[in-house]
């Protein structure tokens, strides 16, 4: 997703709203063993369309992403609408703003019994596809950024 300040595309604005409504998804990362590793995560999104999530520095997800930042995600809303996306994840050094974004949607999400290992990640979306199964046949379209 190209960050253009307030001049982001209509599809980018739509994706921001969709992720905010859904609030969670499944992220898949490369385990390095030839098998992908998936995890259900709570997500939030900032006003520039970057997806924010928290993890533990000791988790497989964190190890995978710091070795290979390429990820894919599936975000589902109301068991009928789905977004599949691909992008790159990065560990955030400056976490205050991201923590506020995540905590606003998921109160307590940044509170942990292991604060030393709490990390925030940001996913920059490069490609996304939307499916609406309420229609027959299901409506599908690729989002444009």
Coordinates of N, CA and C in Angstrom, one line a residue:
X1 N 0.9 -1.2 0.0 CA 0.0 0.0 0.0 C 0.9 1.2 0.0
X2 N 0.7 2.1 -0.9 CA 1.4 3.3 -1.0 C 0.9 4.4 0.0
X3 N 1.7 4.9 0.9 CA 1.3 5.9 1.8 C 1.4 7.2 1.2
X4 N 0.3 7.9 1.1 CA 0.2 9.2 0.5 C -0.4 10.2 1.4
X5 N -0.2 10.1 2.7 CA -0.8 11.0 3.6 C -2.3 10.9 3.5
X6 N -3.0 12.0 3.3 CA -4.4 12.0 3.2 C -5.0 11.6 1.8
X7 N -4.1 11.5 0.9 CA -4.4 11.2 -0.5 C -4.3 9.7 -0.8
X8 N -4.9 8.8 0.0 CA -4.9 7.4 -0.3 C -6.1 7.0 -1.1
X9 N -6.0 5.9 -1.8 CA -7.1 5.5 -2.7 C -8.4 5.2 -2.0
X10 N -9.4 5.1 -2.8 CA -10.7 4.7 -2.3 C -10.7 3.3 -1.7
X11 N -10.0 2.4 -2.4 CA -9.9 1.0 -1.9 C -9.1 1.0 -0.6
X12 N -8.1 1.8 -0.5 CA -7.3 1.9 0.8 C -8.2 2.3 1.9
X13 N -9.0 3.3 1.7 CA -10.0 3.8 2.7 C -11.0 2.7 3.1
X14 N -11.4 2.0 2.0 CA -12.4 0.9 2.3 C -11.7 -0.2 3.1
X15 N -10.4 -0.6 2.8 CA -9.7 -1.6 3.6 C -9.5 -1.2 5.0
X16 N -9.2 0.1 5.2 CA -9.1 0.6 6.6 C -10.3 0.3 7.4
X17 N -11.5 0.7 6.8 CA -12.8 0.5 7.5 C -13.1 -1.0 7.7
X18 N -12.8 -1.8 6.7 CA -13.0 -3.2 6.8 C -12.2 -3.9 8.0
X19 N -10.9 -3.6 8.0 CA -10.1 -4.1 9.1 C -10.5 -3.6 10.4
X20 N -10.9 -2.4 10.5 CA -11.4 -1.9 11.8 C -12.7 -2.6 12.3
X21 N -13.6 -2.9 11.3 CA -14.8 -3.6 11.6 C -14.6 -5.0 12.0
X22 N -13.6 -5.7 11.4 CA -13.3 -7.1 11.6 C -12.6 -7.3 12.9
X23 N -11.5 -6.5 13.1 CA -10.8 -6.5 14.3 C -9.8 -7.7 14.6
X24 N -9.8 -8.7 13.7 CA -8.9 -9.8 13.9 C -8.8 -10.5 12.6
X25 N -7.8 -11.4 12.5 CA -7.5 -12.1 11.3 C -6.5 -13.2 11.6
X26 N -6.1 -13.9 10.5 CA -5.1 -14.9 10.6 C -3.9 -14.5 9.8
X27 N -2.7 -14.5 10.4 CA -1.5 -14.1 9.7 C -0.7 -15.3 9.5
X28 N -0.1 -15.4 8.3 CA 0.7 -16.6 7.9 C 2.1 -16.0 7.6
X29 N 3.1 -16.7 8.2 CA 4.5 -16.3 8.0 C 5.3 -17.5 7.5
X30 N 6.5 -17.3 7.0 CA 7.4 -18.4 6.6 C 8.2 -18.9 7.7
X31 N 8.0 -20.2 8.0 CA 8.7 -20.8 9.2 C 10.1 -21.1 8.9
X32 N 10.5 -21.1 7.6 CA 11.9 -21.5 7.2 C 12.0 -23.0 7.1
X33 N 11.0 -23.8 7.4 CA 11.1 -25.2 7.3 C 10.4 -25.7 6.1
X34 N 9.8 -24.8 5.3 CA 9.0 -25.2 4.1 C 7.6 -25.2 4.4
X35 N 7.2 -25.1 5.7 CA 5.8 -25.1 6.1 C 5.4 -23.7 6.6
X36 N 4.3 -23.1 6.2 CA 3.9 -21.8 6.7 C 3.4 -22.0 8.1
X37 N 3.5 -20.9 8.9 CA 3.0 -20.9 10.3 C 1.9 -19.9 10.3
X38 N 0.7 -20.2 10.8 CA -0.4 -19.3 10.9 C -0.8 -19.0 12.4
X39 N -1.3 -17.8 12.6 CA -1.7 -17.5 14.0 C -2.9 -16.5 13.9
X40 N -3.9 -16.7 14.7 CA -5.0 -15.8 14.9 C -4.5 -14.6 15.7
X41 N -4.8 -13.4 15.2 CA -4.3 -12.2 15.9 C -5.4 -11.1 15.9
X42 N -5.4 -10.3 17.0 CA -6.2 -9.1 17.0 C -5.4 -8.1 16.2
X43 N -6.2 -7.3 15.4 CA -5.5 -6.3 14.5 C -6.3 -5.0 14.6
X44 N -5.5 -3.9 14.4 CA -6.1 -2.6 14.3 C -5.4 -2.0 13.0
X45 N -5.8 -0.9 12.6 CA -5.2 -0.2 11.4 C -5.1 1.3 11.7
X46 N -4.0 1.8 11.2 CA -3.8 3.3 11.4 C -4.5 4.0 10.2
X47 N -4.4 5.3 10.2 CA -5.1 6.1 9.2 C -4.4 6.0 7.8
X48 N -3.2 5.4 7.8 CA -2.5 5.3 6.5 C -2.6 3.9 6.0
X49 N -3.4 3.0 6.6 CA -3.7 1.7 6.1 C -2.7 0.6 6.6
X50 N -1.9 0.9 7.5 CA -0.9 0.0 8.0 C -1.6 -0.8 9.1
X51 N -1.5 -2.1 9.0 CA -2.2 -3.0 10.0 C -1.2 -3.2 11.2
X52 N -1.7 -3.0 12.4 CA -0.9 -3.1 13.6 C -1.4 -4.4 14.4
X53 N -0.4 -5.1 14.9 CA -0.7 -6.2 15.8 C 0.4 -6.4 16.8
X54 N 0.1 -7.0 17.9 CA 1.1 -7.3 18.9 C 1.5 -8.7 19.0
X55 N 2.7 -9.0 19.4 CA 3.1 -10.4 19.6 C 4.2 -10.4 20.6
X56 N 4.7 -11.6 20.9 CA 5.7 -11.8 21.9 C 7.0 -12.1 21.1
X57 N 8.1 -11.5 21.6 CA 9.4 -11.7 20.9 C 9.9 -13.2 20.9
X58 N 9.3 -14.0 21.8 CA 9.6 -15.4 21.9 C 8.7 -16.3 21.0
X59 N 7.8 -15.7 20.4 CA 6.8 -16.5 19.6 C 7.4 -16.9 18.2
X60 N 6.9 -18.0 17.7 CA 7.3 -18.4 16.3 C 7.0 -17.4 15.3
X61 N 5.9 -16.7 15.4 CA 5.5 -15.7 14.5 C 6.5 -14.6 14.4
X62 N 7.0 -14.1 15.6 CA 8.0 -13.1 15.6 C 9.3 -13.5 15.0
X63 N 9.7 -14.7 15.4 CA 11.0 -15.3 14.8 C 10.9 -15.4 13.3
X64 N 9.8 -15.9 12.8 CA 9.5 -16.0 11.3 C 9.6 -14.7 10.7
X65 N 8.9 -13.7 11.2 CA 8.8 -12.4 10.5 C 10.1 -11.6 10.6
X66 N 10.9 -11.8 11.6 CA 12.2 -11.1 11.7 C 13.2 -11.8 10.7
X67 N 12.9 -13.0 10.3 CA 13.8 -13.7 9.4 C 13.3 -13.5 7.9
X68 N 12.0 -13.4 7.7 CA 11.4 -13.2 6.4 C 10.2 -12.3 6.6
X69 N 10.2 -11.0 6.2 CA 9.0 -10.2 6.5 C 7.8 -10.4 5.7
X70 N 7.9 -11.2 4.7 CA 6.7 -11.4 3.8 C 5.6 -12.2 4.6
X71 N 4.4 -11.7 4.6 CA 3.3 -12.3 5.3 C 2.1 -12.3 4.4
X72 N 1.1 -13.2 4.7 CA -0.2 -13.1 4.1 C -1.2 -13.1 5.3
X73 N -2.4 -12.6 5.0 CA -3.4 -12.5 6.1 C -4.8 -12.8 5.4
X74 N -5.7 -13.3 6.3 CA -7.1 -13.4 5.9 C -7.8 -12.7 7.0
X75 N -8.7 -11.7 6.6 CA -9.5 -11.0 7.6 C -10.9 -11.2 7.2
X76 N -11.8 -11.7 8.1 CA -13.2 -12.0 7.8 C -14.1 -11.2 8.7
X77 N -15.2 -10.7 8.1 CA -16.2 -10.0 8.8 C -17.5 -10.6 8.6
X78 N -18.3 -10.8 9.7 CA -19.6 -11.4 9.7 C -19.7 -12.7 8.9
X79 N -18.7 -13.5 8.9 CA -18.7 -14.8 8.3 C -19.1 -14.8 6.8
X80 N -19.1 -13.6 6.2 CA -19.5 -13.5 4.8 C -18.6 -12.7 3.9
X81 N -17.9 -11.8 4.5 CA -16.9 -10.9 3.7 C -15.5 -11.3 4.1
X82 N -14.6 -11.4 3.1 CA -13.3 -11.8 3.4 C -12.3 -11.0 2.6
X83 N -11.2 -10.6 3.2 CA -10.1 -10.0 2.5 C -8.9 -10.9 2.7
X84 N -8.3 -11.2 1.6 CA -7.0 -11.9 1.6 C -6.0 -10.8 1.2
X85 N -4.8 -10.8 1.9 CA -3.9 -9.8 1.6 C -2.4 -10.3 1.7
X86 N -1.5 -9.7 1.1 CA -0.1 -10.0 1.1 C 0.6 -8.7 1.4
X87 N 1.7 -8.8 2.2 CA 2.5 -7.6 2.5 C 3.8 -7.9 3.2
X88 N 4.4 -6.9 3.8 CA 5.6 -7.1 4.6 C 5.3 -6.6 6.0
X89 N 5.8 -7.3 6.9 CA 5.7 -7.0 8.3 C 7.0 -6.4 8.8
X90 N 6.9 -5.4 9.7 CA 8.1 -4.9 10.3 C 7.9 -4.7 11.8
X91 N 8.9 -4.9 12.6 CA 8.9 -4.6 14.0 C 9.0 -3.1 14.2
X92 N 8.1 -2.6 15.0 CA 8.1 -1.1 15.2 C 9.1 -0.7 16.3
X93 N 9.9 0.2 16.1 CA 10.8 0.7 17.1 C 10.1 1.8 18.0
X94 N 9.4 2.7 17.3 CA 8.6 3.7 18.0 C 7.2 3.1 18.1
X95 N 6.8 2.7 19.3 CA 5.6 2.0 19.5 C 4.4 2.8 20.1
X96 N 4.7 4.0 20.6 CA 3.6 4.7 21.3 C 2.4 4.9 20.5
X97 N 2.5 5.4 19.3 CA 1.3 5.7 18.4 C 0.7 4.4 18.0
X98 N 1.5 3.4 17.7 CA 0.9 2.1 17.3 C 0.2 1.4 18.5
X99 N 0.7 1.5 19.7 CA 0.1 1.0 20.9 C -1.2 1.6 21.1
X100 N -1.3 2.9 20.9 CA -2.5 3.7 21.1 C -3.6 3.2 20.1
X101 N -3.2 3.0 18.8 CA -4.1 2.5 17.8 C -4.6 1.1 18.1
X102 N -3.7 0.2 18.6 CA -4.2 -1.1 18.9 C -5.0 -1.1 20.2
X103 N -4.6 -0.4 21.2 CA -5.4 -0.3 22.4 C -6.8 0.3 22.3
X104 N -6.9 1.3 21.3 CA -8.2 1.9 21.1 C -9.2 0.9 20.6
X105 N -8.8 0.0 19.8 CA -9.7 -1.0 19.3 C -9.8 -2.3 20.2
X106 N -8.7 -2.6 20.8 CA -8.6 -3.8 21.7 C -8.1 -3.4 23.0
X107 N -8.9 -2.8 23.9 CA -8.4 -2.4 25.2 C -7.7 -3.6 25.9
X108 N -6.5 -3.3 26.4 CA -5.7 -4.3 27.1 C -4.8 -5.1 26.2
X109 N -4.9 -4.9 24.9 CA -4.1 -5.7 24.0 C -2.6 -5.5 24.2
X110 N -2.2 -4.4 24.7 CA -0.7 -4.1 24.8 C -0.3 -4.4 26.3
X111 N -1.2 -4.8 27.1 CA -0.9 -5.2 28.5 C -0.5 -6.7 28.5
X112 N 0.5 -7.0 29.1 CA 1.0 -8.4 29.1 C 1.7 -8.7 30.4
X113 N 1.8 -10.0 30.7 CA 2.5 -10.4 31.9 C 4.0 -10.6 31.6
X114 N 4.4 -10.3 30.3 CA 5.8 -10.4 29.8 C 6.1 -9.1 29.1
X115 N 6.1 -7.9 29.7 CA 6.3 -6.7 29.0 C 7.7 -6.6 28.3
X116 N 8.7 -7.2 28.8 CA 10.0 -7.2 28.2 C 10.0 -7.8 26.8
X117 N 9.1 -8.7 26.5 CA 9.0 -9.4 25.2 C 7.9 -8.9 24.3
X118 N 7.1 -7.9 24.8 CA 6.0 -7.4 24.0 C 6.6 -6.7 22.8
X119 N 6.1 -7.0 21.6 CA 6.5 -6.3 20.4 C 5.3 -5.9 19.6
X120 N 5.4 -4.8 18.9 CA 4.3 -4.4 18.0 C 4.9 -4.5 16.6
X121 N 4.0 -5.0 15.7 CA 4.3 -5.2 14.3 C 3.4 -4.4 13.4
X122 N 3.9 -4.0 12.3 CA 3.1 -3.2 11.3 C 3.2 -3.9 10.0
X123 N 2.1 -4.2 9.4 CA 2.0 -4.8 8.1 C 1.7 -3.8 7.0
X124 N 2.6 -3.7 6.0 CA 2.3 -2.8 4.9 C 1.7 -3.7 3.8
X125 N 0.5 -3.4 3.4 CA -0.2 -4.2 2.4 C 0.3 -3.8 1.0
X126 N 0.6 -4.9 0.3 CA 1.0 -4.7 -1.1 C 0.0 -5.2 -2.1
X127 N -0.9 -6.2 -1.7 CA -1.9 -6.7 -2.6 C -3.0 -7.2 -1.7
X128 N -4.3 -7.0 -2.2 CA -5.4 -7.5 -1.5 C -6.6 -7.9 -2.4
X129 N -7.4 -8.8 -2.0 CA -8.5 -9.3 -2.8 C -9.7 -9.4 -1.8
X130 N -10.9 -9.0 -2.3 CA -12.1 -9.0 -1.5 C -13.1 -10.0 -2.0
X131 N -13.7 -10.8 -1.2 CA -14.8 -11.7 -1.5 C -16.0 -11.5 -0.7
X132 N -17.2 -11.5 -1.3 CA -18.4 -11.3 -0.6 C -19.3 -12.5 -0.9
X133 N -19.4 -13.4 0.1 CA -20.2 -14.7 -0.1 C -21.7 -14.5 0.1
X134 N -22.1 -13.3 0.4 CA -23.6 -13.1 0.5 C -24.2 -13.1 -0.9
X135 N -23.4 -12.9 -1.9 CA -23.9 -12.9 -3.3 C -23.6 -14.3 -3.9
X136 N -24.5 -14.7 -4.8 CA -24.3 -15.9 -5.6 C -24.2 -15.7 -7.0
X137 N -23.1 -16.0 -7.7 CA -21.9 -16.5 -7.1 C -21.2 -15.4 -6.3
X138 N -20.3 -15.8 -5.4 CA -19.6 -14.8 -4.6 C -19.0 -13.8 -5.4
X139 N -19.1 -12.5 -5.0 CA -18.5 -11.4 -5.7 C -17.0 -11.3 -5.3
X140 N -16.2 -11.1 -6.2 CA -14.7 -11.0 -6.0 C -14.2 -9.8 -6.7
X141 N -13.2 -9.2 -6.1 CA -12.5 -8.1 -6.8 C -11.1 -7.9 -6.1
X142 N -10.2 -7.5 -6.9 CA -8.9 -7.2 -6.4 C -8.9 -5.7 -6.1
X143 N -8.4 -5.4 -4.9 CA -8.3 -4.0 -4.5 C -7.1 -3.3 -5.1
X144 N -7.3 -2.0 -5.4 CA -6.2 -1.2 -6.0 C -5.7 -0.2 -5.1
X145 N -4.4 -0.1 -5.0 CA -3.8 0.8 -4.1 C -3.0 1.8 -4.9

